[in-house]
Coordinates of C-alpha atoms in Angstrom, one line a residue:
X161 CA 0.0 0.0 0.0
X162 CA 1.4 3.4 -0.9
X163 CA 1.5 6.3 1.5
X164 CA 0.4 9.7 0.3
X165 CA 0.4 13.1 2.0
X166 CA -2.6 15.4 2.1
X167 CA -0.8 18.6 1.0
X168 CA 1.9 18.3 3.8
X169 CA 5.5 19.0 3.3
X170 CA 8.2 16.6 4.3
X171 CA 9.2 19.0 7.1
X172 CA 5.7 19.1 8.5
X173 CA 5.4 15.3 8.4
X174 CA 8.8 15.0 10.1
X175 CA 7.8 17.5 12.8
X176 CA 4.8 15.3 13.7
X177 CA 6.0 11.8 13.2
X178 CA 9.8 12.0 12.9
X179 CA 10.5 11.8 16.6
X180 CA 8.4 8.7 17.0
X181 CA 10.1 6.9 14.1
X182 CA 13.6 8.2 15.2
X183 CA 12.9 6.9 18.7
X184 CA 12.1 3.5 17.2
X185 CA 15.5 3.3 15.4
X186 CA 17.4 4.5 18.4
X187 CA 15.6 1.9 20.5
X188 CA 16.8 -0.9 18.2
X189 CA 20.4 0.3 17.9
X190 CA 21.2 2.3 21.0
X191 CA 23.2 0.6 23.8
X192 CA 21.1 2.7 26.3
X193 CA 17.9 1.0 25.2
X194 CA 16.6 -2.1 27.0
X195 CA 15.2 -3.2 23.6
X196 CA 18.5 -3.1 21.7
X197 CA 18.8 -5.9 19.2
X198 CA 21.7 -4.6 17.1
X199 CA 25.1 -3.9 18.7
X200 CA 27.1 -1.2 16.9
X201 CA 30.7 -0.4 17.5
X202 CA 33.0 2.3 16.2
X203 CA 30.4 5.1 15.9
X204 CA 31.3 8.6 16.8
X205 CA 29.1 10.5 19.3
X206 CA 25.9 11.7 17.6
X207 CA 26.3 9.5 14.5
X208 CA 23.5 7.2 15.5
X209 CA 21.2 10.1 16.2
X210 CA 22.0 11.7 12.9
X211 CA 21.4 8.4 11.1
X212 CA 18.1 7.8 12.9
X213 CA 17.0 11.3 11.9
X214 CA 18.0 11.1 8.2
X215 CA 15.5 11.4 5.4
X216 CA 16.2 7.9 4.1
X217 CA 15.4 6.3 7.5
X218 CA 12.3 8.5 7.8
X219 CA 10.9 7.4 4.5
X220 CA 11.7 3.7 5.1
X221 CA 10.0 3.7 8.5
X222 CA 7.1 5.7 7.3
X223 CA 6.5 3.0 4.7
X224 CA 6.9 0.3 7.4
X225 CA 4.2 1.9 9.6
X226 CA 1.8 2.0 6.6
X227 CA 2.5 -1.7 5.9
X228 CA 2.1 -2.6 9.5
X229 CA -1.2 -0.9 9.7
X230 CA -2.3 -2.7 6.6
X231 CA -1.3 -6.1 8.0
X232 CA -3.3 -5.4 11.1
X233 CA -6.3 -4.5 9.2
X234 CA -6.0 -7.5 6.9
X235 CA -5.4 -9.9 9.9
X236 CA -8.3 -8.5 11.9
X237 CA -10.8 -6.9 9.6
X238 CA -13.5 -6.7 12.2
X239 CA -11.3 -4.9 14.8
X240 CA -11.8 -1.1 15.1
X241 CA -9.1 1.1 16.6
X242 CA -9.2 4.7 17.5
X243 CA -6.9 7.4 18.6
X244 CA -7.7 11.1 19.2
X245 CA -4.4 12.3 17.9
X246 CA -2.6 12.2 14.5
X247 CA -5.4 10.4 12.7
X248 CA -4.7 9.0 9.2
X249 CA -7.3 8.0 6.6
X250 CA -6.8 4.5 5.2
X251 CA -8.7 3.7 2.0
X252 CA -8.5 0.6 -0.2
X253 CA -5.8 2.1 -2.4
X254 CA -3.7 4.4 -0.2
X255 CA -2.9 5.6 3.3
X256 CA -3.5 9.4 3.5
X257 CA -1.9 11.4 6.2
X258 CA -3.6 14.7 7.1
X259 CA -2.1 17.7 8.8
X260 CA -1.9 17.1 12.6
X261 CA -2.4 19.7 15.2
X262 CA 0.8 20.4 17.1
X263 CA 0.5 18.7 20.4
X264 CA 2.5 17.3 23.2
X265 CA 5.9 15.7 22.4
X266 CA 5.7 12.7 20.1
X267 CA 5.8 9.2 21.6
X268 CA 8.7 6.9 21.1
X269 CA 6.6 4.2 19.5
X270 CA 3.2 4.0 17.9
X271 CA 0.7 1.2 18.6
X272 CA -2.8 0.4 17.8
X273 CA -5.4 -0.6 20.4
X274 CA -8.8 -2.0 19.7
X275 CA -11.9 0.1 20.7
X276 CA -15.4 0.6 19.7
X277 CA -16.9 3.2 17.4
X278 CA -20.3 4.8 17.1
X279 CA -21.9 7.2 14.7
X280 CA -22.3 10.0 17.3
X281 CA -19.5 11.9 18.9
X282 CA -19.8 13.1 22.6
X283 CA -20.0 16.8 23.0
X284 CA -17.3 16.8 25.7
X285 CA -14.0 15.0 26.1
X286 CA -14.2 11.6 27.6
X287 CA -11.7 9.2 29.0
X288 CA -11.6 5.6 28.1
X289 CA -8.7 3.5 29.3
X290 CA -9.3 1.1 26.4
X291 CA -8.4 3.7 24.0
X292 CA -4.9 4.2 25.3
X293 CA -1.9 1.8 25.3
X294 CA 1.0 2.1 27.8
X295 CA 4.3 2.9 26.1
X296 CA 7.3 0.8 26.9
X297 CA 6.9 -2.4 24.9
X298 CA 4.7 -3.2 22.0
X299 CA 1.9 -5.6 22.9
X300 CA 1.6 -8.8 20.9
X301 CA -1.2 -9.2 18.4
X302 CA -4.1 -11.0 20.0
X303 CA -4.8 -14.5 18.9
X304 CA -8.4 -13.6 18.1
X305 CA -9.8 -10.3 17.0
X306 CA -11.6 -8.4 19.8
X307 CA -15.4 -8.3 19.6
X308 CA -16.9 -5.0 18.6
X309 CA -20.4 -3.5 18.7
X310 CA -22.4 -3.4 15.5
X311 CA -21.3 -0.4 13.4
X312 CA -23.9 2.1 12.1
X313 CA -21.5 4.0 9.9
X314 CA -19.4 3.1 6.8
X315 CA -16.4 4.5 8.6
X316 CA -14.8 3.4 11.8
X317 CA -12.5 5.6 13.8
X318 CA -9.0 4.5 14.6
X319 CA -6.6 5.8 17.2
X320 CA -3.0 5.2 18.2
X321 CA -1.4 5.8 21.6
X322 CA -1.3 9.3 22.9
X323 CA 2.0 11.0 23.4
X324 CA 3.1 10.4 27.0
X325 CA 5.7 11.9 29.2
X326 CA 5.4 9.0 31.6
X327 CA 4.6 5.4 31.1
X328 CA 1.0 5.6 32.2
X329 CA -2.3 6.4 30.4
X330 CA -3.5 9.9 30.0
X331 CA -6.8 11.4 29.0
X332 CA -7.3 12.4 25.4
X333 CA -10.4 14.0 23.8
X334 CA -12.1 12.1 21.0
X335 CA -12.1 14.2 17.9
X336 CA -15.3 15.2 16.1
X337 CA -15.5 14.2 12.5
X338 CA -15.8 17.8 11.3
X339 CA -13.1 19.2 13.7
X340 CA -10.3 20.3 11.4
X341 CA -8.0 20.9 14.3
X342 CA -7.7 17.2 15.0
X343 CA -6.9 15.0 11.9
X344 CA -9.0 11.9 11.5
X345 CA -8.0 8.4 10.6
X346 CA -10.7 6.1 9.3
X347 CA -10.8 2.7 7.5
X348 CA -13.2 2.9 4.6
X349 CA -15.4 -0.2 4.1
X350 CA -17.3 1.3 1.2
X351 CA -15.4 -0.6 -1.5
X352 CA -14.1 -4.0 -0.2
X353 CA -11.2 -4.4 -2.6
X354 CA -9.0 -7.3 -1.7
X355 CA -6.0 -5.6 -0.1
X356 CA -3.6 -8.5 0.2
X357 CA -3.0 -12.0 -1.0
X358 CA -1.2 -14.2 1.5
X359 CA 1.4 -16.3 -0.3
X360 CA -0.1 -16.3 -3.8
X361 CA 1.0 -19.3 -5.9
X362 CA 1.1 -19.7 -9.7
X363 CA 1.4 -22.9 -11.7
X364 CA 2.3 -23.8 -15.3
X365 CA 2.7 -27.5 -16.4
X366 CA 6.2 -28.5 -17.6
X367 CA 7.0 -28.1 -21.3
X368 CA 9.3 -29.9 -23.6
X369 CA 11.8 -28.4 -26.1
X370 CA 10.6 -28.8 -29.6
X371 CA 7.1 -29.9 -28.7
X372 CA 4.0 -27.8 -29.2
X373 CA 2.8 -26.3 -25.9
X374 CA -0.5 -24.7 -24.9
X375 CA -1.4 -24.5 -21.2
X376 CA -3.4 -22.1 -19.0
X377 CA -1.5 -20.5 -16.1
X378 CA -3.3 -20.9 -12.8
X379 CA -2.9 -18.5 -9.8
X380 CA -4.5 -18.6 -6.4
X381 CA -4.0 -17.0 -3.0
X382 CA -3.8 -18.9 0.3
X383 CA -7.6 -18.7 0.7
X384 CA -8.2 -20.2 -2.7
X385 CA -9.2 -17.0 -4.5
X386 CA -8.4 -17.2 -8.2
X387 CA -6.0 -14.6 -9.4
X388 CA -5.9 -13.0 -12.9
X389 CA -2.5 -12.9 -14.7
X390 CA -2.0 -9.5 -16.4
X391 CA 1.4 -10.2 -17.9
X392 CA 3.8 -13.1 -18.0
X393 CA 7.4 -12.7 -19.2
X394 CA 9.5 -15.5 -20.8
X395 CA 13.2 -15.4 -21.5
X396 CA 14.3 -14.0 -24.8
X397 CA 14.0 -16.6 -27.6
X398 CA 12.3 -19.0 -25.3
X399 CA 9.6 -19.7 -27.9
X400 CA 6.5 -19.2 -25.7
X401 CA 4.2 -16.2 -25.5
X402 CA 1.3 -15.3 -23.1
X403 CA -2.2 -14.2 -24.0
X404 CA -3.9 -12.3 -21.1
X405 CA -7.3 -12.7 -22.7
X406 CA -7.2 -16.5 -22.5
X407 CA -4.6 -16.8 -19.7
X408 CA -2.8 -19.3 -22.1
X409 CA 0.9 -19.7 -22.6
X410 CA 1.6 -21.2 -26.0
X411 CA 4.3 -21.9 -28.6
X412 CA 7.2 -24.3 -29.2
X413 CA 9.9 -24.1 -26.5
X414 CA 13.5 -23.8 -27.7
X415 CA 15.3 -23.6 -24.4
X416 CA 15.6 -26.2 -21.6
X417 CA 16.1 -25.7 -17.9
X418 CA 14.4 -24.4 -14.7
X419 CA 13.0 -20.9 -15.0
X420 CA 11.5 -18.4 -12.6
X421 CA 9.1 -16.3 -14.7
X422 CA 8.2 -12.7 -13.6
X423 CA 4.5 -11.9 -13.8
X424 CA 2.0 -9.2 -13.0
X425 CA -1.4 -10.2 -11.4
X426 CA -4.5 -8.7 -9.9
X427 CA -7.8 -9.8 -8.3
X428 CA -10.5 -10.3 -11.0
X429 CA -12.5 -7.1 -11.2
X430 CA -10.0 -4.9 -9.4
X431 CA -7.3 -2.7 -11.1
X432 CA -4.5 -3.1 -8.5
X433 CA -1.6 -4.9 -10.2
X434 CA 1.0 -6.7 -8.2
X435 CA 4.2 -8.6 -8.9
X436 CA 4.7 -12.4 -8.6
X437 CA 6.7 -15.3 -9.8
X438 CA 6.0 -18.6 -11.5
X439 CA 8.3 -21.6 -11.9
X440 CA 8.5 -23.4 -15.2
X441 CA 10.5 -26.5 -16.0
X442 CA 11.4 -26.9 -19.7
X443 CA 12.5 -30.4 -20.4
X444 CA 15.2 -30.9 -23.0
X445 CA 14.5 -32.5 -26.4
X446 CA 15.1 -36.2 -25.7
X447 CA 17.0 -36.5 -28.9
X448 CA 19.6 -34.1 -27.6
X449 CA 20.5 -36.4 -24.7
X450 CA 21.7 -39.2 -27.0
X451 CA 25.4 -39.4 -27.6
X452 CA 27.0 -40.8 -30.8
X453 CA 30.0 -43.0 -29.8
X454 CA 32.2 -44.9 -32.0
X455 CA 32.9 -48.6 -31.1
X456 CA 36.2 -49.7 -29.9
X457 CA 38.5 -50.0 -32.9
X458 CA 39.9 -53.3 -31.6
X459 CA 36.6 -55.1 -31.8
X460 CA 36.2 -57.8 -34.4
X461 CA 33.5 -58.0 -37.1
X462 CA 33.4 -54.2 -37.9
X463 CA 30.2 -53.1 -39.7
X464 CA 29.2 -49.8 -41.2
X465 CA 26.6 -47.9 -39.2
X466 CA 24.5 -47.1 -42.3
X467 CA 23.9 -49.2 -45.4
X468 CA 21.4 -48.9 -48.3
X469 CA 20.9 -50.4 -51.7
X470 CA 18.7 -49.7 -54.7
X471 CA 17.8 -52.0 -57.6
X472 CA 15.9 -50.9 -60.7
X473 CA 14.6 -54.0 -62.3
X474 CA 12.3 -52.6 -65.1
X475 CA 8.9 -54.0 -64.0
X476 CA 9.6 -53.3 -60.3
X477 CA 12.1 -51.6 -58.0
X478 CA 13.8 -52.7 -54.8
X479 CA 15.2 -50.6 -52.1
X480 CA 16.7 -51.6 -48.7
X481 CA 18.2 -49.6 -45.9
X482 CA 19.7 -50.4 -42.4
X483 CA 20.7 -48.0 -39.7
X484 CA 22.4 -48.2 -36.3
X485 CA 20.0 -47.5 -33.6
X486 CA 20.4 -44.7 -31.0
X487 CA 20.9 -47.2 -28.2
X488 CA 23.9 -48.6 -30.1
X489 CA 25.1 -45.1 -30.9
X490 CA 24.9 -44.1 -27.3
X491 CA 26.6 -47.3 -26.1
X492 CA 29.3 -47.3 -28.7
X493 CA 28.4 -50.6 -30.3
X494 CA 28.0 -51.8 -33.8
X495 CA 24.8 -52.2 -35.8
X496 CA 23.4 -55.7 -35.4
X497 CA 20.9 -55.7 -38.2
X498 CA 21.6 -56.6 -41.8
X499 CA 19.9 -57.2 -45.2
X500 CA 20.3 -58.8 -48.6
X501 CA 18.5 -57.8 -51.9
X502 CA 19.1 -59.2 -55.4
X503 CA 17.3 -60.3 -58.6
X504 CA 17.9 -63.2 -61.0
X505 CA 19.4 -62.6 -64.4
X506 CA 16.6 -63.7 -66.7
X507 CA 13.5 -65.2 -65.2
X508 CA 12.2 -62.3 -63.1
X509 CA 12.7 -63.5 -59.5
X510 CA 13.7 -61.1 -56.7
X511 CA 15.0 -62.0 -53.2
X512 CA 14.6 -59.8 -50.1
X513 CA 16.0 -60.8 -46.7
X514 CA 16.4 -58.9 -43.4
X515 CA 18.0 -60.1 -40.1
X516 CA 18.3 -58.7 -36.6
X517 CA 21.2 -59.9 -34.5
X518 CA 20.4 -60.5 -30.9
X519 CA 21.4 -57.5 -28.8
X520 CA 22.5 -59.8 -25.9
X521 CA 24.8 -61.9 -28.2
X522 CA 28.4 -60.7 -28.4
X523 CA 28.9 -61.4 -32.1
X524 CA 25.3 -61.1 -33.4
X525 CA 26.3 -58.4 -35.9
X526 CA 28.3 -61.1 -37.7
X527 CA 25.6 -63.7 -37.2
X528 CA 23.1 -61.5 -39.1
X529 CA 25.6 -60.8 -41.9
X530 CA 26.4 -64.5 -42.3
X531 CA 22.7 -65.4 -42.3
X532 CA 21.5 -62.9 -44.9
X533 CA 24.5 -63.5 -47.2
X534 CA 24.3 -67.3 -47.0
X535 CA 20.6 -67.5 -47.4
X536 CA 20.4 -64.8 -50.1
X537 CA 23.1 -66.4 -52.2
X538 CA 21.5 -69.8 -51.9
X539 CA 18.1 -68.5 -53.0
X540 CA 19.4 -66.5 -55.9
X541 CA 21.5 -69.3 -57.2
X542 CA 18.6 -71.7 -57.1
X543 CA 16.0 -69.4 -58.6
X544 CA 18.4 -68.2 -61.3
X545 CA 18.6 -71.7 -62.8
X546 CA 16.4 -74.5 -63.8
X547 CA 14.6 -74.5 -60.4
X548 CA 13.5 -70.9 -60.8
X549 CA 12.3 -71.4 -64.4
X550 CA 10.3 -74.4 -63.3
X551 CA 8.7 -72.5 -60.4
X552 CA 8.0 -69.6 -62.8
X553 CA 6.0 -71.8 -65.1
X554 CA 4.0 -73.2 -62.2
X555 CA 3.2 -69.6 -61.0
X556 CA 2.1 -68.6 -64.5
X557 CA -0.4 -71.5 -64.5
X558 CA -1.7 -70.7 -61.0
X559 CA -5.2 -69.7 -62.3
X560 CA -5.5 -72.5 -64.8
X561 CA -4.4 -75.3 -62.5
X562 CA -5.1 -74.7 -58.8
X563 CA -3.0 -77.8 -57.9
X564 CA 0.0 -75.8 -58.9
X565 CA -0.2 -74.0 -55.5
X566 CA 0.4 -77.2 -53.6
X567 CA 3.4 -78.1 -55.8
X568 CA 4.9 -74.6 -55.4
X569 CA 4.4 -74.7 -51.6
X570 CA 6.2 -78.1 -51.4
X571 CA 9.1 -76.8 -53.5
X572 CA 9.6 -73.7 -51.4
X573 CA 9.2 -75.6 -48.1
X574 CA 12.2 -77.8 -49.2
X575 CA 14.2 -74.9 -50.6
X576 CA 13.7 -72.7 -47.5
X577 CA 14.7 -75.5 -45.2
X578 CA 18.0 -76.1 -47.1
X579 CA 18.5 -72.3 -47.2
X580 CA 18.1 -72.0 -43.4
X581 CA 20.3 -75.0 -42.7
X582 CA 23.1 -73.6 -44.8
X583 CA 22.9 -70.4 -42.9
X584 CA 23.0 -72.3 -39.5
X585 CA 26.0 -74.3 -40.7
X586 CA 27.9 -71.1 -41.8
X587 CA 27.3 -69.6 -38.4
X588 CA 28.4 -72.7 -36.6
X589 CA 31.6 -72.8 -38.6
X590 CA 32.4 -69.2 -37.7
X591 CA 31.7 -69.8 -34.0
X592 CA 34.0 -72.8 -34.1
X593 CA 36.8 -70.8 -35.8
X594 CA 36.6 -68.1 -33.1
X595 CA 36.1 -70.6 -30.2
X596 CA 32.9 -68.9 -29.2
X597 CA 29.4 -70.3 -28.5
X598 CA 27.1 -70.5 -31.4
X599 CA 24.5 -68.5 -29.5
X600 CA 26.9 -65.6 -29.4
X601 CA 26.0 -65.2 -33.1
X602 CA 22.2 -65.4 -32.6
X603 CA 20.1 -63.7 -35.2
X604 CA 16.6 -63.6 -36.7
X605 CA 15.9 -64.3 -40.4
X606 CA 13.0 -63.1 -42.6
X607 CA 13.2 -64.0 -46.3
X608 CA 11.0 -63.5 -49.4
X609 CA 11.2 -64.8 -52.9
X610 CA 9.0 -62.6 -55.3
X611 CA 7.9 -62.8 -58.9
X612 CA 5.9 -60.1 -60.6
X613 CA 3.8 -60.6 -63.7
X614 CA 1.7 -57.6 -64.6
X615 CA -0.8 -56.9 -61.9
X616 CA 0.0 -60.3 -60.2
X617 CA 2.6 -60.7 -57.5
X618 CA 3.7 -64.2 -56.3
X619 CA 5.3 -64.3 -52.9
X620 CA 7.0 -67.1 -50.9
X621 CA 8.2 -66.3 -47.4
X622 CA 10.3 -67.8 -44.6
X623 CA 10.1 -66.3 -41.0
X624 CA 12.1 -66.9 -37.9
X625 CA 12.0 -64.3 -35.1
X626 CA 10.2 -61.0 -34.7
X627 CA 9.7 -58.2 -37.3
X628 CA 7.2 -58.4 -40.2
X629 CA 6.7 -59.5 -43.8
X630 CA 3.6 -58.1 -45.5
X631 CA 2.0 -57.3 -48.8
X632 CA 0.3 -53.9 -48.8
X633 CA -2.3 -52.1 -51.0
X634 CA -4.2 -49.0 -50.0
X635 CA -7.3 -50.4 -51.6
X636 CA -7.2 -54.0 -50.3
X637 CA -5.3 -53.5 -47.1
X638 CA -2.5 -55.6 -45.6
X639 CA -1.7 -59.3 -45.7
X640 CA 0.6 -60.5 -43.0
X641 CA 2.7 -63.5 -44.2
X642 CA 3.4 -65.0 -40.8
X643 CA 3.4 -64.5 -37.1
X644 CA 6.3 -63.1 -35.0
X645 CA 8.0 -65.5 -32.7
X646 CA 7.8 -65.0 -28.9
X647 CA 10.6 -66.1 -26.6
X648 CA 10.6 -67.6 -23.2
X649 CA 10.1 -64.2 -21.6
X650 CA 8.4 -61.0 -22.7
X651 CA 10.4 -59.1 -25.2
X652 CA 12.3 -62.2 -26.3
X653 CA 12.1 -64.0 -29.7
X654 CA 13.3 -67.1 -31.5
X655 CA 16.6 -67.2 -33.4
X656 CA 18.0 -69.1 -36.3
X657 CA 19.5 -72.4 -34.9
X658 CA 19.0 -76.1 -35.4
X659 CA 16.5 -76.5 -32.6
X660 CA 14.3 -73.8 -34.1
X661 CA 14.4 -75.5 -37.6
X662 CA 13.3 -78.8 -36.0
X663 CA 10.3 -77.2 -34.2
X664 CA 7.3 -76.7 -36.5
X665 CA 9.2 -75.7 -39.6
X666 CA 6.1 -75.8 -41.9
X667 CA 4.4 -72.9 -40.1
X668 CA 7.4 -70.7 -41.0
X669 CA 6.8 -71.0 -44.7
X670 CA 4.0 -69.2 -46.6
X671 CA 3.1 -68.6 -50.2
X672 CA 0.5 -66.5 -52.0
X673 CA -0.5 -64.8 -55.2
X674 CA -1.8 -61.3 -54.9
X675 CA -3.4 -58.9 -57.3
X676 CA -2.8 -55.1 -57.5
X677 CA -0.6 -54.8 -54.5
X678 CA 1.5 -51.7 -54.0
X679 CA 4.4 -53.2 -52.2
X680 CA 6.0 -56.1 -50.4
X681 CA 7.6 -54.9 -47.2
X682 CA 10.1 -56.6 -44.8
X683 CA 10.9 -55.0 -41.4
X684 CA 13.0 -55.8 -38.4
X685 CA 11.5 -55.1 -35.0
X686 CA 13.4 -51.8 -34.9
X687 CA 10.7 -50.5 -37.3
X688 CA 7.7 -52.8 -36.5
X689 CA 7.8 -52.2 -32.7
X690 CA 7.5 -48.4 -32.7
X691 CA 4.8 -48.4 -35.4
X692 CA 2.7 -51.5 -34.4
X693 CA 3.8 -52.3 -30.8
X694 CA 1.9 -55.6 -30.7
X695 CA 1.0 -58.6 -32.9
X696 CA -2.6 -57.3 -33.1
X697 CA -1.2 -54.0 -34.2
X698 CA 0.6 -55.7 -37.1
X699 CA -2.8 -56.8 -38.4
X700 CA -4.3 -53.3 -38.1
X701 CA -4.8 -51.8 -41.6
X702 CA -5.0 -48.3 -40.2
X703 CA -1.5 -48.6 -38.8
X704 CA -0.1 -49.8 -42.1
X705 CA -1.9 -46.9 -43.8
X706 CA -0.2 -44.5 -41.5
X707 CA 3.2 -46.1 -42.2
X708 CA 2.6 -46.1 -46.0
X709 CA 1.8 -42.4 -45.9
X710 CA 5.3 -41.9 -44.7
X711 CA 7.0 -44.4 -47.0
X712 CA 5.3 -43.7 -50.3
X713 CA 6.7 -40.2 -50.8
X714 CA 10.2 -41.6 -50.3
X715 CA 9.8 -44.1 -53.2
X716 CA 9.6 -41.3 -55.8
X717 CA 12.9 -39.8 -54.7
X718 CA 15.9 -40.0 -57.0
X719 CA 17.4 -42.6 -54.7
X720 CA 14.7 -44.2 -52.6
X721 CA 17.2 -46.3 -50.7
X722 CA 19.0 -43.3 -49.4
X723 CA 15.7 -41.6 -48.5
X724 CA 14.7 -44.7 -46.6
X725 CA 18.0 -44.6 -44.7
X726 CA 17.4 -41.1 -43.6
X727 CA 13.8 -41.9 -42.7
X728 CA 15.0 -44.7 -40.4
X729 CA 16.4 -42.0 -38.1
X730 CA 12.8 -41.2 -36.9
X731 CA 12.4 -40.6 -33.2
X732 CA 9.8 -42.4 -31.2
X733 CA 10.2 -42.4 -27.4
X734 CA 11.3 -45.7 -26.0
X735 CA 12.3 -47.2 -29.4
X736 CA 16.0 -46.9 -30.2
X737 CA 17.0 -50.2 -31.7
X738 CA 18.7 -50.9 -35.0
X739 CA 16.3 -50.5 -37.9
X740 CA 16.1 -52.2 -41.3
X741 CA 13.6 -52.2 -44.1
X742 CA 13.4 -53.8 -47.5
X743 CA 10.7 -53.0 -50.1
X744 CA 9.7 -54.1 -53.6
X745 CA 7.2 -52.0 -55.5

């Protein structure tokens, strides 16, 4: 609350109130005072008196008195105090000090004592011991406000202690309201503006760097009253702005850290503006927390962190890409995924294979490479010769002779089994040469042999482990060519090994002939998990539609394989494994 003067000069104010305030300072600092709380040494004679009587001290204490009166009024709104001398008018906006009548010497302290007030004023002076407080020590604020009689006026008279020469009560006349010789202090109740807000609090939810933010700031005082925010200031280039009309903070944060925001607020419906603070936590972009660390140069089986390949085959195109995951970048390990794509020379077959080396297996990066290279070369060599030509003829007669489907299925069952066994043997040989367990080379293996003829696409697949193989068309949806393997525990899967080949091999082979499909897609779990999450999700056409909306623009790039490699760097919280994709379209 501000303190204003009613046409009084500083000298006049000091003449009336200066001695009281000066006495307060001397009482706190002087060694002669029984209330001394500060011990000063090294002062010359008269220096404390001059300091206590300075303009700076006077202004500081004058404000203190006003704030103290306001606190009493706020704490005990029903209490009425009166004093027949030096009366000040307290309104809801300011404390007005009117010209006092010169009187007896000013007291050393000022205190407020509760009394009662009536609309009428006695014609003659009266004495009331309840209107006077003994000087000497300030009484403590009562635990409960004193009871008062019902007021019949909008204004209640307030008094402070009379100037005393001795420490005992003296009689003082009660001033009439129209007596200009005695200034009047009254607390106006005509406009009950909230005058204080004990411990106001303000709240904004946390924000994240790089993420769209739109939240309403909330402010309340200790009693639960809602506060209106007039202005809220953010650091320069922070990325957020404040709209007073909606009380919303919005934008895209660019800075991270803990911030104390300065704000201006008021009670709704009242013009008084006050200052406050609000804390805001801006979380860093999770992507900025990931380190990129190179693997130890002494480790065996080095592998490039990024690989991609494009094949233009005339009637169809093939693109594949594989990228080291953020968890591997952060930990300084190699990419464990791998892929193989190729076409036959003359009879129109294509081979697409992806593999995911087990993260817990020391040499799985080499296991995945051995698996895709061995399996891929076996399939291409077989399909590029008489076997592939024979199967091509059977596929062409699919519609005319339905029995061809059974024959083709049997041929691919046998071919895929030999392919997988060759890959297992190659891994076993490498493990023996290194003197390491075979399981330290553990890997999944997903393979597809594809032949396109106009609008028809024949597809034979083999599937061990997690990931996905699908045919996709926006018009007809998605066809999942198998089921991901689950391991002994959640999050585990099956790997390419002799025991797996002996356990229900037939269910791992699928064939089909599809019309008007857009693409055949093979994924490791580094892509399938963040986009589909569960086996049920893999069968959800809407999720595939969403993925296709991201992939299809990449396929018209000059080098779709490079575009896919860049796309594989997408960020999805909690999914940071190696990622591999192979597509035919």
